[in-house]
mmCIF file of C-alpha atoms in Angstrom:
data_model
loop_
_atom_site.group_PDB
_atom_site.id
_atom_site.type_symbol
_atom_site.label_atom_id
_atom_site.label_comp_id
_atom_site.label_asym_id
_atom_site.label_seq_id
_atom_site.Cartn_x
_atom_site.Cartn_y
_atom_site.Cartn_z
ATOM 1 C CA UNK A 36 111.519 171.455 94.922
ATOM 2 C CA UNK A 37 109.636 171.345 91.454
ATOM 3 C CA UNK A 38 111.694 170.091 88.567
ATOM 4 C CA UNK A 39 114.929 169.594 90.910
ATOM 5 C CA UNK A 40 116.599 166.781 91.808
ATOM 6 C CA UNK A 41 115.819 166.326 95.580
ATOM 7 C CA UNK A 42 117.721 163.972 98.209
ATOM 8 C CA UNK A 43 114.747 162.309 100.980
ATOM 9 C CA UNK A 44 116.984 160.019 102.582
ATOM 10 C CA UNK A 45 117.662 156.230 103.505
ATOM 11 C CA UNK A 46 114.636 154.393 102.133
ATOM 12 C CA UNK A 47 114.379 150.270 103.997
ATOM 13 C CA UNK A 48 112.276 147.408 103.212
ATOM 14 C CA UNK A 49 112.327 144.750 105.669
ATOM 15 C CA UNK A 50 110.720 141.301 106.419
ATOM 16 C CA UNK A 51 108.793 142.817 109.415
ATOM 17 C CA UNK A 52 108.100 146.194 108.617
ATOM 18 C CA UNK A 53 108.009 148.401 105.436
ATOM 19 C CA UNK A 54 107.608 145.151 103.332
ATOM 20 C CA UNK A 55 107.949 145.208 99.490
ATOM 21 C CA UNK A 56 106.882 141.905 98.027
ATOM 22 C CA UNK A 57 108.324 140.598 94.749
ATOM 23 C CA UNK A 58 106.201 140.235 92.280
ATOM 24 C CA UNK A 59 105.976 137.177 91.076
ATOM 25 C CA UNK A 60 103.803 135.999 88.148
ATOM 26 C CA UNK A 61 104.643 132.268 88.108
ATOM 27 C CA UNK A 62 107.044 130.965 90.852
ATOM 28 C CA UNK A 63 109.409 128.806 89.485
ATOM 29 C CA UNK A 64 110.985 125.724 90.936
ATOM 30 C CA UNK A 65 113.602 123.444 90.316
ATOM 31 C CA UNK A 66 115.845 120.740 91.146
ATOM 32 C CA UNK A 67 118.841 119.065 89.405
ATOM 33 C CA UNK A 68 122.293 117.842 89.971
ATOM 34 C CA UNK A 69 125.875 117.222 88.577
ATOM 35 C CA UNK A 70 129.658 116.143 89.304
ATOM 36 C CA UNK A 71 132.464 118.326 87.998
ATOM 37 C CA UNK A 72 133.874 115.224 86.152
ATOM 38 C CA UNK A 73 131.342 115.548 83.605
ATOM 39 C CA UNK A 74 131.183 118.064 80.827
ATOM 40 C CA UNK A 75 128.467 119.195 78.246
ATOM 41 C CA UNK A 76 128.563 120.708 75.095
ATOM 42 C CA UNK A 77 129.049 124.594 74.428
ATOM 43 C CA UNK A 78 125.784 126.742 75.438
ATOM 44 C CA UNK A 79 125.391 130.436 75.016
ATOM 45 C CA UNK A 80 123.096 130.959 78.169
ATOM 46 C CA UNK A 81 124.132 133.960 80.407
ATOM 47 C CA UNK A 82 122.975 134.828 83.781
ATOM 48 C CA UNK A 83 120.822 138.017 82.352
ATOM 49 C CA UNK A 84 118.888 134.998 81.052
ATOM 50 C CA UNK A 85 117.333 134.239 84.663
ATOM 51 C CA UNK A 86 116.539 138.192 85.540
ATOM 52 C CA UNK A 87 114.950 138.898 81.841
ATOM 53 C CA UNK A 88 112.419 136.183 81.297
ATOM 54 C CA UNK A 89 108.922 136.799 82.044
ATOM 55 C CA UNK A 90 105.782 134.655 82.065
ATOM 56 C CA UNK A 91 102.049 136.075 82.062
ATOM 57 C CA UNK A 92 100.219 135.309 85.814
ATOM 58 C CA UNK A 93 99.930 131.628 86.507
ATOM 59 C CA UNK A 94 101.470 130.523 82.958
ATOM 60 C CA UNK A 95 103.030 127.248 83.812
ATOM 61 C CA UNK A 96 103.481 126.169 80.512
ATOM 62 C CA UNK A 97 105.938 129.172 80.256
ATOM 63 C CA UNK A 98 107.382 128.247 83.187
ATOM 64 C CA UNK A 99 108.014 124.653 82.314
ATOM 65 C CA UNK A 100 109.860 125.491 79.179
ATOM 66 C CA UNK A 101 111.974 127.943 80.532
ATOM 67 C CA UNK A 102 113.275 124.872 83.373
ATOM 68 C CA UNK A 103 115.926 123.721 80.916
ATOM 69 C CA UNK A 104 117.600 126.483 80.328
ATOM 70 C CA UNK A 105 117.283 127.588 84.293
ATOM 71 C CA UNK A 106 118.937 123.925 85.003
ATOM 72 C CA UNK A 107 121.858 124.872 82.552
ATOM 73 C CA UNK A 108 122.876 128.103 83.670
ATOM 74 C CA UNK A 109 122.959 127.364 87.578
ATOM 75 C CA UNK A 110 124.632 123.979 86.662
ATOM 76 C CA UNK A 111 127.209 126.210 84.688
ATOM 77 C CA UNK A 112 127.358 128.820 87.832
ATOM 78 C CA UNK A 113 127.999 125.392 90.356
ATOM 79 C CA UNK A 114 130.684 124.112 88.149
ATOM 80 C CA UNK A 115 132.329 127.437 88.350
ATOM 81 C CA UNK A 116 132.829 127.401 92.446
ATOM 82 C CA UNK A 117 135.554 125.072 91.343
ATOM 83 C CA UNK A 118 137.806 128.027 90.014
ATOM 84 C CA UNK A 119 137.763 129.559 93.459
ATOM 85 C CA UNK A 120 140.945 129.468 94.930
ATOM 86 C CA UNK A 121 141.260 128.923 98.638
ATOM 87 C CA UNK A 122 137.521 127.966 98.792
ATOM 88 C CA UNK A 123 136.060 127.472 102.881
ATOM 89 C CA UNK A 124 134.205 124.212 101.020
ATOM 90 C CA UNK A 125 136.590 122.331 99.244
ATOM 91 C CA UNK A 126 134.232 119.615 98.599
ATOM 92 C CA UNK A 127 132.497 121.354 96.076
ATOM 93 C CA UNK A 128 135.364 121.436 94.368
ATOM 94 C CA UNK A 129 135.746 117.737 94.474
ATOM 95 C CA UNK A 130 135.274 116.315 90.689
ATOM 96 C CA UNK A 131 134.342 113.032 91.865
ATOM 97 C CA UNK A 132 131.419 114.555 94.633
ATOM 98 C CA UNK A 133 128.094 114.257 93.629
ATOM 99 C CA UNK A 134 126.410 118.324 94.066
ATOM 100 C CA UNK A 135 122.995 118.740 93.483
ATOM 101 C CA UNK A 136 120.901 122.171 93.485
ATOM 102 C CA UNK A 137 117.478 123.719 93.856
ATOM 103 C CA UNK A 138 116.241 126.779 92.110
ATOM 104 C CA UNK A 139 113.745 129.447 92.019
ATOM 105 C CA UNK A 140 112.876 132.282 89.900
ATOM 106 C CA UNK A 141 109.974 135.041 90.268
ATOM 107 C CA UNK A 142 109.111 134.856 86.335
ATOM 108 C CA UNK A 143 107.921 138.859 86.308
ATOM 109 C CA UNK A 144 110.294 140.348 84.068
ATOM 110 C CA UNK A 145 112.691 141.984 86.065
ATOM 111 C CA UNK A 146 113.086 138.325 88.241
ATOM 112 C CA UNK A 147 114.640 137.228 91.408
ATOM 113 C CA UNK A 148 116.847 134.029 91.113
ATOM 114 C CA UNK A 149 118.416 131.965 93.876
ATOM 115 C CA UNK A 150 119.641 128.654 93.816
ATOM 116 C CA UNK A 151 121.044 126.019 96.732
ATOM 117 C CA UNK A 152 123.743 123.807 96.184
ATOM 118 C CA UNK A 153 123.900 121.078 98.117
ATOM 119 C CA UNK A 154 125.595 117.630 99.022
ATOM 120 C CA UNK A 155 123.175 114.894 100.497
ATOM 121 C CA UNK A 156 124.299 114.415 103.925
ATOM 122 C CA UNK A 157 126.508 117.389 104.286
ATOM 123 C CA UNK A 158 125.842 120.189 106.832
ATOM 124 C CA UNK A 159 126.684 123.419 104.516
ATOM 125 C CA UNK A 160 125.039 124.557 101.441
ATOM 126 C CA UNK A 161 126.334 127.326 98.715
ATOM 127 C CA UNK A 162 123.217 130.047 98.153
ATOM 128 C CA UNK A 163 123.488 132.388 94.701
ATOM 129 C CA UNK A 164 121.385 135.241 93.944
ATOM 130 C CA UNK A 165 121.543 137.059 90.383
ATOM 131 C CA UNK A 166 122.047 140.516 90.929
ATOM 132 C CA UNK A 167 122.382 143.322 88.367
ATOM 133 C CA UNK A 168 125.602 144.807 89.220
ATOM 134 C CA UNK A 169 127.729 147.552 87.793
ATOM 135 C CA UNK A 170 131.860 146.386 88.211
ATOM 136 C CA UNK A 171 135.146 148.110 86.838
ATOM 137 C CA UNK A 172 138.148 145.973 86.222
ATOM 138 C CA UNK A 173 141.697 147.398 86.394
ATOM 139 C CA UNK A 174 142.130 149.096 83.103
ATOM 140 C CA UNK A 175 139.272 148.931 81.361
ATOM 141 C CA UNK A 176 135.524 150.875 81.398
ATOM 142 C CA UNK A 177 132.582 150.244 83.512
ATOM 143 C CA UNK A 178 130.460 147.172 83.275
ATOM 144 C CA UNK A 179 126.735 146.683 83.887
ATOM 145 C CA UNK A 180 126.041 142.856 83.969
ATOM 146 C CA UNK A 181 124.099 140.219 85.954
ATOM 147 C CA UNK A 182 126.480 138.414 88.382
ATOM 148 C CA UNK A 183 126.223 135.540 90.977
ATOM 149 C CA UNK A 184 126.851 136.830 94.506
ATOM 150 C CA UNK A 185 127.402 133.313 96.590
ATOM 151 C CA UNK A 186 127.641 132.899 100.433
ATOM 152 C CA UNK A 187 127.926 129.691 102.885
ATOM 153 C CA UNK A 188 125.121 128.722 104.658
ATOM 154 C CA UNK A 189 124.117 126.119 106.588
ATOM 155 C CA UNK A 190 121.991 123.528 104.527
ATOM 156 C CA UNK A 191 118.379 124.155 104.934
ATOM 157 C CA UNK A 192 115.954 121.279 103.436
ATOM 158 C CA UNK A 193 113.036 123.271 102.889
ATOM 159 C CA UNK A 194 114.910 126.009 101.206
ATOM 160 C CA UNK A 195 112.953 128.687 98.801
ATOM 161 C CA UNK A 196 114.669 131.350 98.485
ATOM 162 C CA UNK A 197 116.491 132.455 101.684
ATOM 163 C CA UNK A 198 119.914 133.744 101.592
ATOM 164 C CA UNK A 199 120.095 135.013 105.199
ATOM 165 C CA UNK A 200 123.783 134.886 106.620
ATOM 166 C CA UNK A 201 126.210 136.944 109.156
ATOM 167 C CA UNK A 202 126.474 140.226 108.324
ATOM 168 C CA UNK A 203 130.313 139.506 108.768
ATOM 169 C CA UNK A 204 130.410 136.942 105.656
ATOM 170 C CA UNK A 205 132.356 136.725 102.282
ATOM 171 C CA UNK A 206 130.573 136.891 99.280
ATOM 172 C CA UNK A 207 132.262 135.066 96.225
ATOM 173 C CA UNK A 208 131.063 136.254 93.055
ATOM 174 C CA UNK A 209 130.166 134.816 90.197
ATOM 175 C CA UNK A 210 130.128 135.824 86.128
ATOM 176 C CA UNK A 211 128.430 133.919 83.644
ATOM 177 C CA UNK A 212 128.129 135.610 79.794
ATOM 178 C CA UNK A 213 127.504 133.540 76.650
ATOM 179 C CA UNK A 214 128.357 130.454 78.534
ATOM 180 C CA UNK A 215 131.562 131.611 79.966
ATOM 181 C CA UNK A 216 131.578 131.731 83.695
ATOM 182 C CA UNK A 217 134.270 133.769 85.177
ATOM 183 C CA UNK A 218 134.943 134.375 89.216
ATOM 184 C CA UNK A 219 135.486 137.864 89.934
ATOM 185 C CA UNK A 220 137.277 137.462 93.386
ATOM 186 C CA UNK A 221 135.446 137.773 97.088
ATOM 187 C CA UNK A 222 133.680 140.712 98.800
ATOM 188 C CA UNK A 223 132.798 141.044 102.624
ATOM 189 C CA UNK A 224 129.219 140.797 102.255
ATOM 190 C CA UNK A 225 128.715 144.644 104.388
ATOM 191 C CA UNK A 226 130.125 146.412 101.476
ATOM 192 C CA UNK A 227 126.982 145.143 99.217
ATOM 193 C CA UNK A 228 124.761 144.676 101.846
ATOM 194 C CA UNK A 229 123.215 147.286 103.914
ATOM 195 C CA UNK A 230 125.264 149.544 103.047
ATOM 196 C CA UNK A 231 123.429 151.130 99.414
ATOM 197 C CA UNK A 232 125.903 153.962 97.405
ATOM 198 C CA UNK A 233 128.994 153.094 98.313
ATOM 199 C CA UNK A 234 131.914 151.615 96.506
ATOM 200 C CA UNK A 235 132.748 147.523 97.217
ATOM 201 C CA UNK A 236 136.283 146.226 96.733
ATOM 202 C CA UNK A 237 136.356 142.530 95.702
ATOM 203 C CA UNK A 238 139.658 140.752 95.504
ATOM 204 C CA UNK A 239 141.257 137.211 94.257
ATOM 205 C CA UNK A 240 139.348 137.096 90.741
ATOM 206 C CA UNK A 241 140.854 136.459 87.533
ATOM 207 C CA UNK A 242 140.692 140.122 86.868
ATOM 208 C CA UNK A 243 142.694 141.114 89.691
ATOM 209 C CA UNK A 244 140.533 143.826 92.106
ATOM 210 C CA UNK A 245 137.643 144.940 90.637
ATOM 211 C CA UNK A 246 135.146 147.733 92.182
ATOM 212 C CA UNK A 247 131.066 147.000 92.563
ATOM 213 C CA UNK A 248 128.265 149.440 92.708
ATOM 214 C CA UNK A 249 124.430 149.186 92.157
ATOM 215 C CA UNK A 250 122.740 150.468 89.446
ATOM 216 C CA UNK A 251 120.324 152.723 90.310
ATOM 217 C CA UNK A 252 116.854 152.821 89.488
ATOM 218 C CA UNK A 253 114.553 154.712 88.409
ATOM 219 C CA UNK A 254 110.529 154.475 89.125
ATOM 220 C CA UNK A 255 108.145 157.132 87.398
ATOM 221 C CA UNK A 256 104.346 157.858 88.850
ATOM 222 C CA UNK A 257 101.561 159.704 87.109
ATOM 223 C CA UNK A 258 102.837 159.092 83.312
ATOM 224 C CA UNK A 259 106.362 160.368 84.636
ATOM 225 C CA UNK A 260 104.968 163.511 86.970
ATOM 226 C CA UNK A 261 107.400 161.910 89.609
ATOM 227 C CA UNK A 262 110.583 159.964 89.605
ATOM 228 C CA UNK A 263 112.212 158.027 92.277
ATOM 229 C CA UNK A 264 115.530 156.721 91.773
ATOM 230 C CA UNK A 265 118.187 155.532 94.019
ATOM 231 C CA UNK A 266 121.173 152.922 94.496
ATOM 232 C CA UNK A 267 120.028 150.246 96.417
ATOM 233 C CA UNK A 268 122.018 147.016 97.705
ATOM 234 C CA UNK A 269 124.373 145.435 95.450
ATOM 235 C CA UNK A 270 122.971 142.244 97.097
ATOM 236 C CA UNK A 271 119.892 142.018 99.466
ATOM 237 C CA UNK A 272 118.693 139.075 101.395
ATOM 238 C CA UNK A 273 115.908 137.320 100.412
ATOM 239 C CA UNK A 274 113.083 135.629 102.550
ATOM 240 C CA UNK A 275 110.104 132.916 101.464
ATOM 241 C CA UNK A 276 108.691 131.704 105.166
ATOM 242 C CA UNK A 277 105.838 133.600 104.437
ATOM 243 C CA UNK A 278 105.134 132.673 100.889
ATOM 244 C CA UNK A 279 101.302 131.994 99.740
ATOM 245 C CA UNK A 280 101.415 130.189 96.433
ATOM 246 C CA UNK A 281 97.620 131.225 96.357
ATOM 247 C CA UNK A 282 98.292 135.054 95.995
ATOM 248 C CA UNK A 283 101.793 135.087 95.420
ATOM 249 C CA UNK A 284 102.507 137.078 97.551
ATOM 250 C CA UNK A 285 105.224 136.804 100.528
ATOM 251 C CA UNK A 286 108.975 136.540 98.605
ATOM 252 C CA UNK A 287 110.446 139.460 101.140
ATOM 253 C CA UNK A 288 113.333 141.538 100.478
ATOM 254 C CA UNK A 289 115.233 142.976 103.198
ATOM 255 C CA UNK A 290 117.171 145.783 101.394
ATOM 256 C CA UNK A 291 118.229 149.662 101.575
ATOM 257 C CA UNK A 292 118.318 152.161 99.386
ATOM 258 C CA UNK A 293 118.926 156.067 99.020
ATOM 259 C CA UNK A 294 116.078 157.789 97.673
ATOM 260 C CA UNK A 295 115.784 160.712 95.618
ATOM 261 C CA UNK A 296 112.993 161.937 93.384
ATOM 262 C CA UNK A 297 112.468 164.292 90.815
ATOM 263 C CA UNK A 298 108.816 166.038 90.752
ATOM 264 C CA UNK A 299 108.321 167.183 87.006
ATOM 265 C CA UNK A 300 105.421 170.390 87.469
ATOM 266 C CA UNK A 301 104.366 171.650 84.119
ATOM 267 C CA UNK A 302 102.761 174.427 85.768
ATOM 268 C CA UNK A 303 103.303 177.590 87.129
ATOM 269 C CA UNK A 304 100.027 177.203 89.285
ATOM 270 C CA UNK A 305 99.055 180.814 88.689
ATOM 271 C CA UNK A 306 95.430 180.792 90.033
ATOM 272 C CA UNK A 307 96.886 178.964 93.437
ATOM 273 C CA UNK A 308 99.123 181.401 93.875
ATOM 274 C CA UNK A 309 96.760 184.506 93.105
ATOM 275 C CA UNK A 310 94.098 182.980 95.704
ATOM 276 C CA UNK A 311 96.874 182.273 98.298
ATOM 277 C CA UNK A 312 98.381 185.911 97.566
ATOM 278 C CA UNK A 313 94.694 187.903 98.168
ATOM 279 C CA UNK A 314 93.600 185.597 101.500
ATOM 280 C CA UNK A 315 97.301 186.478 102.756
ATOM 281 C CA UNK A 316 96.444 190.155 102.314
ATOM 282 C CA UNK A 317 92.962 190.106 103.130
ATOM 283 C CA UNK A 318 93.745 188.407 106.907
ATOM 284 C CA UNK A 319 96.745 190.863 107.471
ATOM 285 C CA UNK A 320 94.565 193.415 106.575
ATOM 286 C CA UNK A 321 92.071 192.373 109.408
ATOM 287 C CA UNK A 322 95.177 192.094 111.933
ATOM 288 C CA UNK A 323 96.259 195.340 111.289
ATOM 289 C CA UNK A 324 93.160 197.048 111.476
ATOM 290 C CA UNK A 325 91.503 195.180 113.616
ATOM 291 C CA UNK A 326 94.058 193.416 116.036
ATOM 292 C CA UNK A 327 96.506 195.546 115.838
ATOM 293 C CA UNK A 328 97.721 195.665 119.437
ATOM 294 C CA UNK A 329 96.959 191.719 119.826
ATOM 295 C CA UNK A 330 99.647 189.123 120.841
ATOM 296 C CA UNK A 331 97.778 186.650 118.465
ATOM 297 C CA UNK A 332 98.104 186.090 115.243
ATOM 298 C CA UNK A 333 94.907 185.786 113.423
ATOM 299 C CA UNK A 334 96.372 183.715 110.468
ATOM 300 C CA UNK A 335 96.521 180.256 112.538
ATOM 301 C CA UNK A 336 93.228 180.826 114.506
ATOM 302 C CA UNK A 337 90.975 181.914 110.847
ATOM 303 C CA UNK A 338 92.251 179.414 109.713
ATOM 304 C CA UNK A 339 91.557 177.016 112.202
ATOM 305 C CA UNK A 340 88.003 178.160 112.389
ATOM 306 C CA UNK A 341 86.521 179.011 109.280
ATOM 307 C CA UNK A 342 86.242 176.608 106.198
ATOM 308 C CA UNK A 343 89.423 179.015 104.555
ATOM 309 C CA UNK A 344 91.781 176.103 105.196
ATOM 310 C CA UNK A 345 89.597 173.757 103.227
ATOM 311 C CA UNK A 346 88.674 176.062 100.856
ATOM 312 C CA UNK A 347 93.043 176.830 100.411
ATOM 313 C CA UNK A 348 93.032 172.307 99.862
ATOM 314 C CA UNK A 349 90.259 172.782 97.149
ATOM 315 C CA UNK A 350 91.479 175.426 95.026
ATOM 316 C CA UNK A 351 94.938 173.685 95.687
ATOM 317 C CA UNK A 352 94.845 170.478 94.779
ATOM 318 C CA UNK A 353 91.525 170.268 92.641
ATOM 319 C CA UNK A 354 92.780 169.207 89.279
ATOM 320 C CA UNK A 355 96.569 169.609 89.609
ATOM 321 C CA UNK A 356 97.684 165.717 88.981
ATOM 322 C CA UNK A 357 101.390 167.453 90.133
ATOM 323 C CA UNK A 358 100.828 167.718 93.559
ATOM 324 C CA UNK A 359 98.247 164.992 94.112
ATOM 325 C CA UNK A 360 100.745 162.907 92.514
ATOM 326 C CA UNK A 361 103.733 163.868 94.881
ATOM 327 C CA UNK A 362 101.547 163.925 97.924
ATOM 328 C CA UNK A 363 100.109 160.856 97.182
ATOM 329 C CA UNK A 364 103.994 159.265 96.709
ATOM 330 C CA UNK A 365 104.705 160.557 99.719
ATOM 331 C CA UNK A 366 101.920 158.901 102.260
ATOM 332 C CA UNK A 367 103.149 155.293 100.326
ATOM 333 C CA UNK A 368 107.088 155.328 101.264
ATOM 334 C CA UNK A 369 108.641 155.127 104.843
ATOM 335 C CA UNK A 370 112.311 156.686 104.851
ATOM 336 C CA UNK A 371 114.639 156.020 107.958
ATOM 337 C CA UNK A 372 117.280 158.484 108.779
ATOM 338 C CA UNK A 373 119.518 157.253 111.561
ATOM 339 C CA UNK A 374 120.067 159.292 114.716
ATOM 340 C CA UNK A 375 123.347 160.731 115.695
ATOM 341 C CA UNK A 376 125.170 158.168 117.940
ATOM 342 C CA UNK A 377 124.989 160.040 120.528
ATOM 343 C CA UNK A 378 121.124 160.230 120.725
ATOM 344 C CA UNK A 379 121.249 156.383 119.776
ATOM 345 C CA UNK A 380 123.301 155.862 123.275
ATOM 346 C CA UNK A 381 119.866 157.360 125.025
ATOM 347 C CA UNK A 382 117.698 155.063 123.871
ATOM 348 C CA UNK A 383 115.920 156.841 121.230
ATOM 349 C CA UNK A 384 113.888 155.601 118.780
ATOM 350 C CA UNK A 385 114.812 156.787 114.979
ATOM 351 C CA UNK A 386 112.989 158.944 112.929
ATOM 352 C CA UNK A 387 110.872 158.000 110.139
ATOM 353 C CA UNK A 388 109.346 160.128 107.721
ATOM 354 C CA UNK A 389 106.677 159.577 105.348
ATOM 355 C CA UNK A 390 108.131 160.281 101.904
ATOM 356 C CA UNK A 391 107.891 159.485 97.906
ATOM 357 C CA UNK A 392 108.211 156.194 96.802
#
């Protein structure tokens, strides 16, 4: 396993067990509105702007200055719904209807962004959420950029950040680089959701079909003893129900990924293994002198009765940041690997493993 790349399996947060909060340092909040009748001068803002920024803990000031830009690019992102052809809400596509929007960002460095758009009175609502997405277009290389993943949802007037829909939703996405927004076509929202690794197809953009993946990421422990990386979600939904403003904590993720880690030992662990080698000889040396006609082994039961095994933990472990690194990893992260259908069909409950993280 040391110094290998090594698969552990389908790693899930969720907003009632396994949670991973986002860290948030400042939460901001904000509100504006526009009609697609009127226009504004030329900005450069990009949606990287929203995911990039970062504030120190309970900086308001930062956060206050950074509202103007916010307002800009999500009022460039609204104005762009308009180029979607065959949209299911036509009246935010109306230049004449009056849209306003809500917004939220995490303000960590490596953010969460959502926004609601909204028409006073009307039952639906758009929701965005920034997501770092890698995307091919016919012809031409790879892409990694920050794009707007949009869905329909029912208008919710004390919206914070949920994005919650059907698992059986579009998703119309979203580009917006140096102040050009571009829509990249639609995508049923189970090919980015739930569904980490694998290929999306979206279709209808002004690029024709394009292809989506995640880009993976990487985590390193201990000074980079262990890394973690894996694909997770293009898109993940996003919960704030249980938000404290006091200790920031509650902004839940429900999302999947598939985890693999890489456990960097810069040791050959030559006294572990001499000590393991001579108490391996010394108690087979007792069975076969000793016990040699007995049924049981003597290796489980010394062990189980004699301060050996704790002596085996000590020499082990004492010292050797490697493995108390990747054992420590391991007691933090819960992996789920689905059961075979079949067992599913019984009732069985799936297995869960503790594992790196």
């Amino acid at each position: 396993m040391a110094n290998h790349l090594a698969y552990l399996g389908l790693q899930e947060h969720g907003f009632d067990s396994h949670q991973w909060n986002v860290p948030v340092h400042v939460l901001l909040q904000g509100a504006s509105d526009f009609t697609l009748q009127l226009s504004a001068g030329h900005v450069p803002v990009s949606l990287s702007d929203l995911l990039y920024k970062a504030c120190n803990i309970d900086d308001t000031v930062c956060a206050t200055s950074f509202l103007p830009e916010t307002n800009e690019i999500w009022y460039l992102v609204g104005k762009a719904l308009a180029h979607i052809p065959e949209f299911d809400e036509p009246r935010f596509q109306d230049p004449l209807q009056y849209v306003a929007f809500q917004h939220v960002n995490s303000l960590s460095g490596w953010n969460k962004a959502l926004v609601q758009y909204y028409i006073p009175g009307y039952a639906m609502a758009i929701v965005c959420m920034a997501r770092r997405t890698q995307f091919t277009v016919p012809n031409k290389t790879s892409t990694v950029d920050t794009l707007a993943f949009c869905v329909r949802r029912p208008y919710d007037p004390g919206w914070v950040c949920e994005n919650q829909v059907e698992i059986t939703s579009m998703a119309y996405i979203l580009q917006l680089s140096a102040g050009n927004a571009t829509y990249l076509g639609t995508v049923p929202l189970q090919e980015v959701y739930l569904n980490p690794g694998m290929t999306a197809v979206a279709t209808g953009g002004q690029h024709g079909t394009i292809t989506l993946r995640s880009v993976p990421s990487v985590d390193e422990y201990q000074v980079g003893t262990l890394q973690a990386q894996a694909p997770w979600d293009v898109l993940c939904a996003s919960s704030c129900t249980r938000y404290d403003p006091r200790t920031r904590l509650g902004w839940l993720l429900r999302v999947q990924g598939r985890v693999s880690i890489t456990w960097i030992c810069d040791s050959l662990m030559l006294t572990n293994t001499v000590f393991l080698w001579c108490i391996t000889v010394y108690l087979v040396v007792l069975q076969w002198v000793f016990l040699r006609h007995s049924h049981i082994c003597l290796v489980a039961v010394y062990l189980s009765k004699s301060v050996l095994g704790i002596s085996i933990l000590f020499v082990t472990f004492w010292g050797n940041a490697n493995l108390q690194t990747l054992t420590t990893t391991w007691c933090k992260t819960q992996l789920t690997h689905l059961m075979p259908p079949y067992l599913q069909s019984r009732g069985q409950p799936r297995w869960r493993l503790l594992s790196a993280s």
